[in-house]
Short mmCIF file of C-alpha atoms and ligand atoms in Angstrom, two decimals:
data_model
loop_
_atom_site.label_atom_id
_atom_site.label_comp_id
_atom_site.label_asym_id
_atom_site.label_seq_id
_atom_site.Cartn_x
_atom_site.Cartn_y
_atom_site.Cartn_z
CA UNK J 1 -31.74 -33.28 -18.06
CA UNK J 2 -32.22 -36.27 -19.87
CA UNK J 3 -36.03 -36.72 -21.42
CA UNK J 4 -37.53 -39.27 -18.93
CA UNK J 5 -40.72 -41.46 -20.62
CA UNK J 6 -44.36 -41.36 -19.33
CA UNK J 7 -43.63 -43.75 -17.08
CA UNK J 8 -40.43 -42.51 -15.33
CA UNK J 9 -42.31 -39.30 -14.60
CA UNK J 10 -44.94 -41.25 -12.70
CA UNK J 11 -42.39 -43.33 -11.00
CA UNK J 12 -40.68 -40.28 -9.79
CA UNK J 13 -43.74 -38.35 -8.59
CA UNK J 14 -44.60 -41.25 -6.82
CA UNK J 15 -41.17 -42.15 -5.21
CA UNK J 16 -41.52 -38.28 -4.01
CA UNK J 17 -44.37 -39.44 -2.45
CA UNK J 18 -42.92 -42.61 -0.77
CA UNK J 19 -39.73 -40.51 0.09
CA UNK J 20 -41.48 -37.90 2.12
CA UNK J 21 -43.79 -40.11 3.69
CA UNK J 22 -41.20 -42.38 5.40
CA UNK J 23 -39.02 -39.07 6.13
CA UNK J 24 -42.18 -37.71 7.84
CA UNK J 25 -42.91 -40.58 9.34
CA UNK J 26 -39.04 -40.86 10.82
CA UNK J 27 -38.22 -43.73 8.48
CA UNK J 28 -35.22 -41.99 6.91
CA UNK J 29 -33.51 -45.41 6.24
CA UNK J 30 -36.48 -46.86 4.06
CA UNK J 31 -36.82 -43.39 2.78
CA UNK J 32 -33.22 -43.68 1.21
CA UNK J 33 -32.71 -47.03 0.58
CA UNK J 34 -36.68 -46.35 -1.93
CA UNK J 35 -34.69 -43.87 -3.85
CA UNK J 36 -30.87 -45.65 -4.04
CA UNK J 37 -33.31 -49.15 -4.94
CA UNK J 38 -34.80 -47.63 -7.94
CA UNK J 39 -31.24 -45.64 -8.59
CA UNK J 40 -29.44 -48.99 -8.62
CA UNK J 41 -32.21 -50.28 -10.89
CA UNK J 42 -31.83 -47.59 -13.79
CA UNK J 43 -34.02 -44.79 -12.65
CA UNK J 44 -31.44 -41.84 -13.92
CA UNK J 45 -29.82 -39.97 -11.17
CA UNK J 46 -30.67 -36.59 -12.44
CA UNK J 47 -34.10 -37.85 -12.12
CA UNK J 48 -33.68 -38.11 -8.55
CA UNK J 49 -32.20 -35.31 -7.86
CA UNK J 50 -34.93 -33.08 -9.53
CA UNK J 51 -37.75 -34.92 -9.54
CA UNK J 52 -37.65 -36.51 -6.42
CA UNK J 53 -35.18 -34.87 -3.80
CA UNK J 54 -35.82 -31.15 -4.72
CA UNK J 55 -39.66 -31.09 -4.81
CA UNK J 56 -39.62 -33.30 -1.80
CA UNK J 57 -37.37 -30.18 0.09
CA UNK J 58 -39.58 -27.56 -1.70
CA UNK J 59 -42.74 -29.39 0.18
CA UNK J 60 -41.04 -29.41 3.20
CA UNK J 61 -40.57 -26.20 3.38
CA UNK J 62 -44.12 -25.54 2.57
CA UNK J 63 -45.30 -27.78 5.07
CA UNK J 64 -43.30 -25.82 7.26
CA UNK J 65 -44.46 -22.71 6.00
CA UNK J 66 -48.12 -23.16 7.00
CA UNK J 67 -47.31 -24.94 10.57
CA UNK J 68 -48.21 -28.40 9.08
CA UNK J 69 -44.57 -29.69 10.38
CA UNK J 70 -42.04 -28.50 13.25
CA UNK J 71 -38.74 -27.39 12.73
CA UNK J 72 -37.31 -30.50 14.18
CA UNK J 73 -39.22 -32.63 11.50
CA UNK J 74 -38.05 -30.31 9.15
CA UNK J 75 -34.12 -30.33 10.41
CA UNK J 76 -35.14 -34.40 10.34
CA UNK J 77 -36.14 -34.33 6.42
CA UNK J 78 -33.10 -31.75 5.84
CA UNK J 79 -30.19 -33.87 7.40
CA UNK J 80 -31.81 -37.16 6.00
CA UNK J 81 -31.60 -35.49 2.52
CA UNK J 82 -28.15 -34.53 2.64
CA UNK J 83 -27.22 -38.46 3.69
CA UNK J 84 -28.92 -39.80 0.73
CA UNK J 85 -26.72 -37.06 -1.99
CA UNK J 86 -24.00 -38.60 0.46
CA UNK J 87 -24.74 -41.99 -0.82
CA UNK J 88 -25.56 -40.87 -4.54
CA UNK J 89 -22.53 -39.20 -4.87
CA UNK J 90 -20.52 -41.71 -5.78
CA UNK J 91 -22.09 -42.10 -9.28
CA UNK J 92 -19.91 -39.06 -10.13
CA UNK J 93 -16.55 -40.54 -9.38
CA UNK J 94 -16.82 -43.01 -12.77
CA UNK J 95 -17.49 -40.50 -14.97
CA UNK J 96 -14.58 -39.14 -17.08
CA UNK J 97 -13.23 -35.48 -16.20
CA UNK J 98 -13.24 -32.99 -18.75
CA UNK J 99 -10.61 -30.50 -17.42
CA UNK J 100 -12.96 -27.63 -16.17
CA UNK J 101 -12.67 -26.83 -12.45
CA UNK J 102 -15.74 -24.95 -10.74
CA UNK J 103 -15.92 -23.33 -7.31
CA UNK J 104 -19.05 -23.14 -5.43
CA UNK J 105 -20.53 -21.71 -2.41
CA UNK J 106 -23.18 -19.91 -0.20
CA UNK J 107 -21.80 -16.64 1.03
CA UNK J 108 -22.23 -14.81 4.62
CA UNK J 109 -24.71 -16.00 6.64
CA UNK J 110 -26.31 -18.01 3.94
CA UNK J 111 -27.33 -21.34 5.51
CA UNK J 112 -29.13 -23.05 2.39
CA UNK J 113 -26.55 -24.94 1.06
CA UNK J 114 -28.40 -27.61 -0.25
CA UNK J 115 -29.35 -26.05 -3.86
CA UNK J 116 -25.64 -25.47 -4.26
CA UNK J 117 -24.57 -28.98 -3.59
CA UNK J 118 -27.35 -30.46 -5.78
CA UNK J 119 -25.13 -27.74 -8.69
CA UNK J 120 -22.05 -28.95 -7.78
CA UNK J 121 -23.03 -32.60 -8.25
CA UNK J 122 -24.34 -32.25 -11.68
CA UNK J 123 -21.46 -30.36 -12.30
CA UNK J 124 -19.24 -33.49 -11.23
CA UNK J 125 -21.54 -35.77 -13.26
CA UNK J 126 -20.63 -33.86 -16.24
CA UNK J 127 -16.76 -34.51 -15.70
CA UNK J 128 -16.28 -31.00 -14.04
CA UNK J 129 -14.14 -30.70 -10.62
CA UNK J 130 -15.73 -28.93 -8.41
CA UNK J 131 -15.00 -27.12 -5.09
CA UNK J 132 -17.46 -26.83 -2.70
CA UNK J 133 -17.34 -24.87 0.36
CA UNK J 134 -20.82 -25.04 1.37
CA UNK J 135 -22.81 -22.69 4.03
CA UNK J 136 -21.55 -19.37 5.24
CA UNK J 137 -18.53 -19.12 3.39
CA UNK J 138 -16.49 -15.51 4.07
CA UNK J 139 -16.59 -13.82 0.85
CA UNK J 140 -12.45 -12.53 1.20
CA UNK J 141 -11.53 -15.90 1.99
CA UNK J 142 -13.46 -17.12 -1.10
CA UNK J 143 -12.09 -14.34 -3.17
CA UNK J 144 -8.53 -15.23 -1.60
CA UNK J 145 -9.47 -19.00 -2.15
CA UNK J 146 -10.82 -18.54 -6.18
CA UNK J 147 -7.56 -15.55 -6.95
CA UNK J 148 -5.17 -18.98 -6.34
CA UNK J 149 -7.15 -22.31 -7.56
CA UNK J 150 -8.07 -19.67 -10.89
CA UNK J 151 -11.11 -22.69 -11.55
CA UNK J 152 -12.87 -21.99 -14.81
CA UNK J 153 -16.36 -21.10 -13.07
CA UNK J 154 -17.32 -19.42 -9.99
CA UNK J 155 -21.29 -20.71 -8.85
CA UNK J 156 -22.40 -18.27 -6.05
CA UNK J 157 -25.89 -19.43 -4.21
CA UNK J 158 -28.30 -17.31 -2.43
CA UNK J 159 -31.69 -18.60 -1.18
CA UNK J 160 -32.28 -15.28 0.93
CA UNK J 161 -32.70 -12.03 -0.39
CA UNK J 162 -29.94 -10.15 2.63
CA UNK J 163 -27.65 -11.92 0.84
CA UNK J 164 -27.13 -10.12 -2.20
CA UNK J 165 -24.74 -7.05 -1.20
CA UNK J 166 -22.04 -9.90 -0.23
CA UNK J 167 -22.60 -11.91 -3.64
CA UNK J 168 -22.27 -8.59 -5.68
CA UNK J 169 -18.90 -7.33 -3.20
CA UNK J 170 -17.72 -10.70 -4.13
CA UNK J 171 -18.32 -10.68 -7.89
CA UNK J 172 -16.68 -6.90 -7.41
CA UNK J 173 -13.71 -7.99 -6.00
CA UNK J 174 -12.55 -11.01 -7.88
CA UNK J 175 -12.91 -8.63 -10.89
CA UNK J 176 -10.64 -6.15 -9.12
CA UNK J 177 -8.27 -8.63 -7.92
CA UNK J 178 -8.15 -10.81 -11.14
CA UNK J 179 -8.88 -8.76 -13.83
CA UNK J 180 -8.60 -10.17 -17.05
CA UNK J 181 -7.87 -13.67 -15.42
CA UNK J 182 -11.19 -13.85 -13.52
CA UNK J 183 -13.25 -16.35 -13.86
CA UNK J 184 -17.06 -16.44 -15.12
CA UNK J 185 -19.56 -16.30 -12.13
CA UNK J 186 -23.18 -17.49 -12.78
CA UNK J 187 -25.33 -16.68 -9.39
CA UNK J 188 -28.56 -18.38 -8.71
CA UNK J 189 -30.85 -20.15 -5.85
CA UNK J 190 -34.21 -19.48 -4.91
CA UNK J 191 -33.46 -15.39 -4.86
CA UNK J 192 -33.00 -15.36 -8.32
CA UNK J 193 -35.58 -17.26 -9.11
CA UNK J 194 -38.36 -14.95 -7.46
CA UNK J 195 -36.19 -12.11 -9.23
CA UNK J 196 -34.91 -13.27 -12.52
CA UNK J 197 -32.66 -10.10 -13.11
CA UNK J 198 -31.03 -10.07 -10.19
CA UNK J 199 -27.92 -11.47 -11.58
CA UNK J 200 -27.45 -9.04 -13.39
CA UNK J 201 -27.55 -6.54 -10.62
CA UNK J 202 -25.08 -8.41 -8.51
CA UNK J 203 -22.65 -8.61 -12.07
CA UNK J 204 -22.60 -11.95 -12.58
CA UNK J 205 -22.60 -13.47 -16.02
CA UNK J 206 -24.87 -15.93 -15.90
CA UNK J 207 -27.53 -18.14 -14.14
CA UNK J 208 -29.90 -21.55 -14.14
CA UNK J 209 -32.77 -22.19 -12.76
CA UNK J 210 -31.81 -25.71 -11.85
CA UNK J 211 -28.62 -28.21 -11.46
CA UNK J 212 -28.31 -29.09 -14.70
CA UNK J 213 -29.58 -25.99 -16.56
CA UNK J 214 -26.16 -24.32 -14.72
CA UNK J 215 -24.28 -27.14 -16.50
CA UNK J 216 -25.65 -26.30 -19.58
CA UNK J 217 -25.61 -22.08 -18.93
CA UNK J 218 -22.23 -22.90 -17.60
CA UNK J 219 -21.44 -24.31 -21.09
CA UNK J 220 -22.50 -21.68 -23.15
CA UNK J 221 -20.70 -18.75 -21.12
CA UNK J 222 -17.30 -20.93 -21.63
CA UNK J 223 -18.14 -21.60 -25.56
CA UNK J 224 -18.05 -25.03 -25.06
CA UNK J 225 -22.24 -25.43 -25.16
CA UNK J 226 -24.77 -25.96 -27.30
CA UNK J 227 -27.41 -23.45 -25.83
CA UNK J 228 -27.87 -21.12 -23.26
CA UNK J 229 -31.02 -21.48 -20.57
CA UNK J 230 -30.75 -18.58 -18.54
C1 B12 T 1 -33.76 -26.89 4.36
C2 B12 T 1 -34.19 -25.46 4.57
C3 B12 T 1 -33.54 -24.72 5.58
C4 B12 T 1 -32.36 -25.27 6.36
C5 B12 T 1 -31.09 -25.24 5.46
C6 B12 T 1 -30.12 -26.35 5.83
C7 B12 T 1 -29.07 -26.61 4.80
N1 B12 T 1 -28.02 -27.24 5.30
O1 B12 T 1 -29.15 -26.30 3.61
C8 B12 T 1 -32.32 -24.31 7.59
C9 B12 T 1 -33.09 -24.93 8.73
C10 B12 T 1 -30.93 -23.90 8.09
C11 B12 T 1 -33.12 -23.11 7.07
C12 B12 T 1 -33.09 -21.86 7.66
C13 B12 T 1 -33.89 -20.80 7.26
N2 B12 T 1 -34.84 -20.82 6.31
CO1 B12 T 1 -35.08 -22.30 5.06
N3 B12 T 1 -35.64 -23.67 3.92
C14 B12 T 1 -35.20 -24.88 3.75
C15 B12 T 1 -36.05 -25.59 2.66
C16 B12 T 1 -37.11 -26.44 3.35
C17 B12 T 1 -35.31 -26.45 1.67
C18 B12 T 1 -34.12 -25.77 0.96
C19 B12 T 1 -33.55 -26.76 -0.03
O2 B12 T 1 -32.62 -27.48 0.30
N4 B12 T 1 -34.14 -26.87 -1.24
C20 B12 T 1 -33.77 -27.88 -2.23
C21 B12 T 1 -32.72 -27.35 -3.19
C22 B12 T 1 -32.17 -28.47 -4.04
O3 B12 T 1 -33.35 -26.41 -4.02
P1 B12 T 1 -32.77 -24.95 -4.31
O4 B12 T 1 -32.08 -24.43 -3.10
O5 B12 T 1 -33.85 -24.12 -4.88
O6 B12 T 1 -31.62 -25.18 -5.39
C23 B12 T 1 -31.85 -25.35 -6.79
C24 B12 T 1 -31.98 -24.03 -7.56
O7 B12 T 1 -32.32 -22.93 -6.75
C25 B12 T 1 -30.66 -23.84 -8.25
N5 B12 T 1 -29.55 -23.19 -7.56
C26 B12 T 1 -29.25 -23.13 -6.25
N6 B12 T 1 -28.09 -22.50 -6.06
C27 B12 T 1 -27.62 -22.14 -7.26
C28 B12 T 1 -26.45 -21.47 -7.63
C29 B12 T 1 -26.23 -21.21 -8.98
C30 B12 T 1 -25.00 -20.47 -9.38
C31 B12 T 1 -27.17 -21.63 -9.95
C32 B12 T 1 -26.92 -21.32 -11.37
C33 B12 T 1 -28.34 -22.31 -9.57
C34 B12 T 1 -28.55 -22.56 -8.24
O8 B12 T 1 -30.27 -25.18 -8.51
C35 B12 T 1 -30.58 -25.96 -7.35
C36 B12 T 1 -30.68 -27.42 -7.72
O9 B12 T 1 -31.53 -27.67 -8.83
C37 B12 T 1 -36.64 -24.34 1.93
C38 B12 T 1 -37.89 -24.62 1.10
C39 B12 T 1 -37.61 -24.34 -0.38
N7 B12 T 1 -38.63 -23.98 -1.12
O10 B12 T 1 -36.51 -24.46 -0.89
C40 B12 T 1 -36.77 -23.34 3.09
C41 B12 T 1 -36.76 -21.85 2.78
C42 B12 T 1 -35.74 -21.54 1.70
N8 B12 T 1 -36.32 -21.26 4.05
C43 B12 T 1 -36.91 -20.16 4.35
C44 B12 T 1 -36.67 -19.39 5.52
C45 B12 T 1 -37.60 -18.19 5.74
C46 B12 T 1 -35.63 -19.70 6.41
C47 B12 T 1 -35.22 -18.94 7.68
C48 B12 T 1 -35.25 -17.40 7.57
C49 B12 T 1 -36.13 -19.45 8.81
C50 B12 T 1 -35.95 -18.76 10.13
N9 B12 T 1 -36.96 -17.99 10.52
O11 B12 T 1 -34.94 -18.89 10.75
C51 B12 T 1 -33.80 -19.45 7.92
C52 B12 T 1 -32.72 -18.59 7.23
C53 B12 T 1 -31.35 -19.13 7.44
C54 B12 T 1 -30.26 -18.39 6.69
N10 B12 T 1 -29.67 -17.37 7.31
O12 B12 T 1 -29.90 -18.74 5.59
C55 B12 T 1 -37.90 -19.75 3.26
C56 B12 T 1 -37.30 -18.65 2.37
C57 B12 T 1 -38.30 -17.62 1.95
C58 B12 T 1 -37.57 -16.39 1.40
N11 B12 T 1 -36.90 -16.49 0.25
O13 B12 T 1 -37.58 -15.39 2.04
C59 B12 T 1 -38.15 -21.14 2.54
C60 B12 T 1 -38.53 -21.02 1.05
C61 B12 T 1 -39.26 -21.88 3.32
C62 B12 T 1 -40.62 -21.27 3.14
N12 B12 T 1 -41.45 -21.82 2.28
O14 B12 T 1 -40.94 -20.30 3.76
N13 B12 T 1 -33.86 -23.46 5.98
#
């Protein structure tokens, strides 16, 4: 991510703040429009994707966590989120493509899909195509899916821990199916952060700790990075 100054850090802790407090306070239109405002005004979008939208989900779900917030209020905050990547999406369509294709998705009954969007986003803001089949995506129809489209990365996100015998069967069986053709598969989501090795239990090649640290990881797996940050 691009270095932000002094005072862009302090903007975006505080837009954070402003964010969640409209989307608490069921203002989800003046919650978005704060954060597409500064956007429009040269904040950097990377910026408010991890500085402002991801912390701002992360303190949700503590809030949640410790009974400070329903789940409605949470659901509220959740579906309000997705509207404004909706709306900041479009910043990736005017960037140039770079001919790499990625596939991404949550497998099984994996519901956070979130963290995986965010990926595939930065990925498109880097001039990747991407492929995103979101939530509780069947892992032999993804197989089936990434064995024809052959894209140049597989991203496989898992927030909860029951879903790692899925990501591994999946890794498995492209590898079977594909052999020498298959792809690179970086895994990652909060599940791999809590156990940073677990990636390389499942047999994937790679992973990031954030959106654009799998753009850079990504990168360095497909020789066409500077540095890997695993
Ligand atoms: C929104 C949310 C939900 C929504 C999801 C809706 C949706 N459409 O995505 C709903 C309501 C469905 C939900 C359900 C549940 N949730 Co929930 N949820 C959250 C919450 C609040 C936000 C998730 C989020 O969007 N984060 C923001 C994104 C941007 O961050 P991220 O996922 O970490 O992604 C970044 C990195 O991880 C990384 N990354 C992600 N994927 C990948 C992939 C690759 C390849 C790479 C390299 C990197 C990478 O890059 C991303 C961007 O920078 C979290 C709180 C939290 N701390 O995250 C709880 C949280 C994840 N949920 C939790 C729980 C317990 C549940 C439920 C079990 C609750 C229940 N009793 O039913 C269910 C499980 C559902 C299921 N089967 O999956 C716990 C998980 C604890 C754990 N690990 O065991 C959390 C942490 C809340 C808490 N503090 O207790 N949840």
């Amino acid at each position: 991510m691009e270095h932000l100054t002094q005072e862009q850090q302090q903007r975006a802790s505080g837009l954070k703040e402003i964010y969640l407090e409209h989307l608490l306070e069921a203002r989800r239109r003046t919650a978005c429009a704060a954060v597409l405002q500064e956007v429009e005004a040269g904040f950097p979008i990377s910026a408010a994707y991890l500085r402002v939208i991801q912390p701002a989900m992360y303190t949700v779900g503590s809030m949640w966590q410790n009974n400070e917030i329903d789940i409605t209020t949470e659901h509220y905050c959740t579906a309000a989120t997705q509207l404004l990547m909706a709306q900041l999406f479009p910043y990736a369509l005017v960037q140039p493509r770079n001919g790499l294709s990625m596939i991404g998705c949550c497998l099984g009954s994996e519901l956070h899909e979130m963290g995986m969007r965010m990926v595939c986003d930065f990925f498109e803001f880097s001039g990747w195509d991407t492929y995103f089949t979101g939530a509780v995506t069947p892992g032999d129809d993804i197989v089936r899916a990434i064995a024809s489209r052959e894209p140049d990365l597989v991203c496989l996100s898992a927030t909860m821990f029951t879903g790692m015998p899925q990501v591994r069967d999946v890794v498995h069986a492209l590898r079977q199916r594909m052999k020498d053709r298959a792809p690179k598969v970086m895994a990652g989501g909060l599940a791999f952060m809590v156990n940073p090795n677990l990636w390389r239990v499942v047999g994937a090649d790679g992973t990031a700790r954030n959106a654009p640290q799998a753009v850079a990881t990504a990168g360095a797996l497909l020789g066409i990075g500077k540095t890997a940050h695993a």
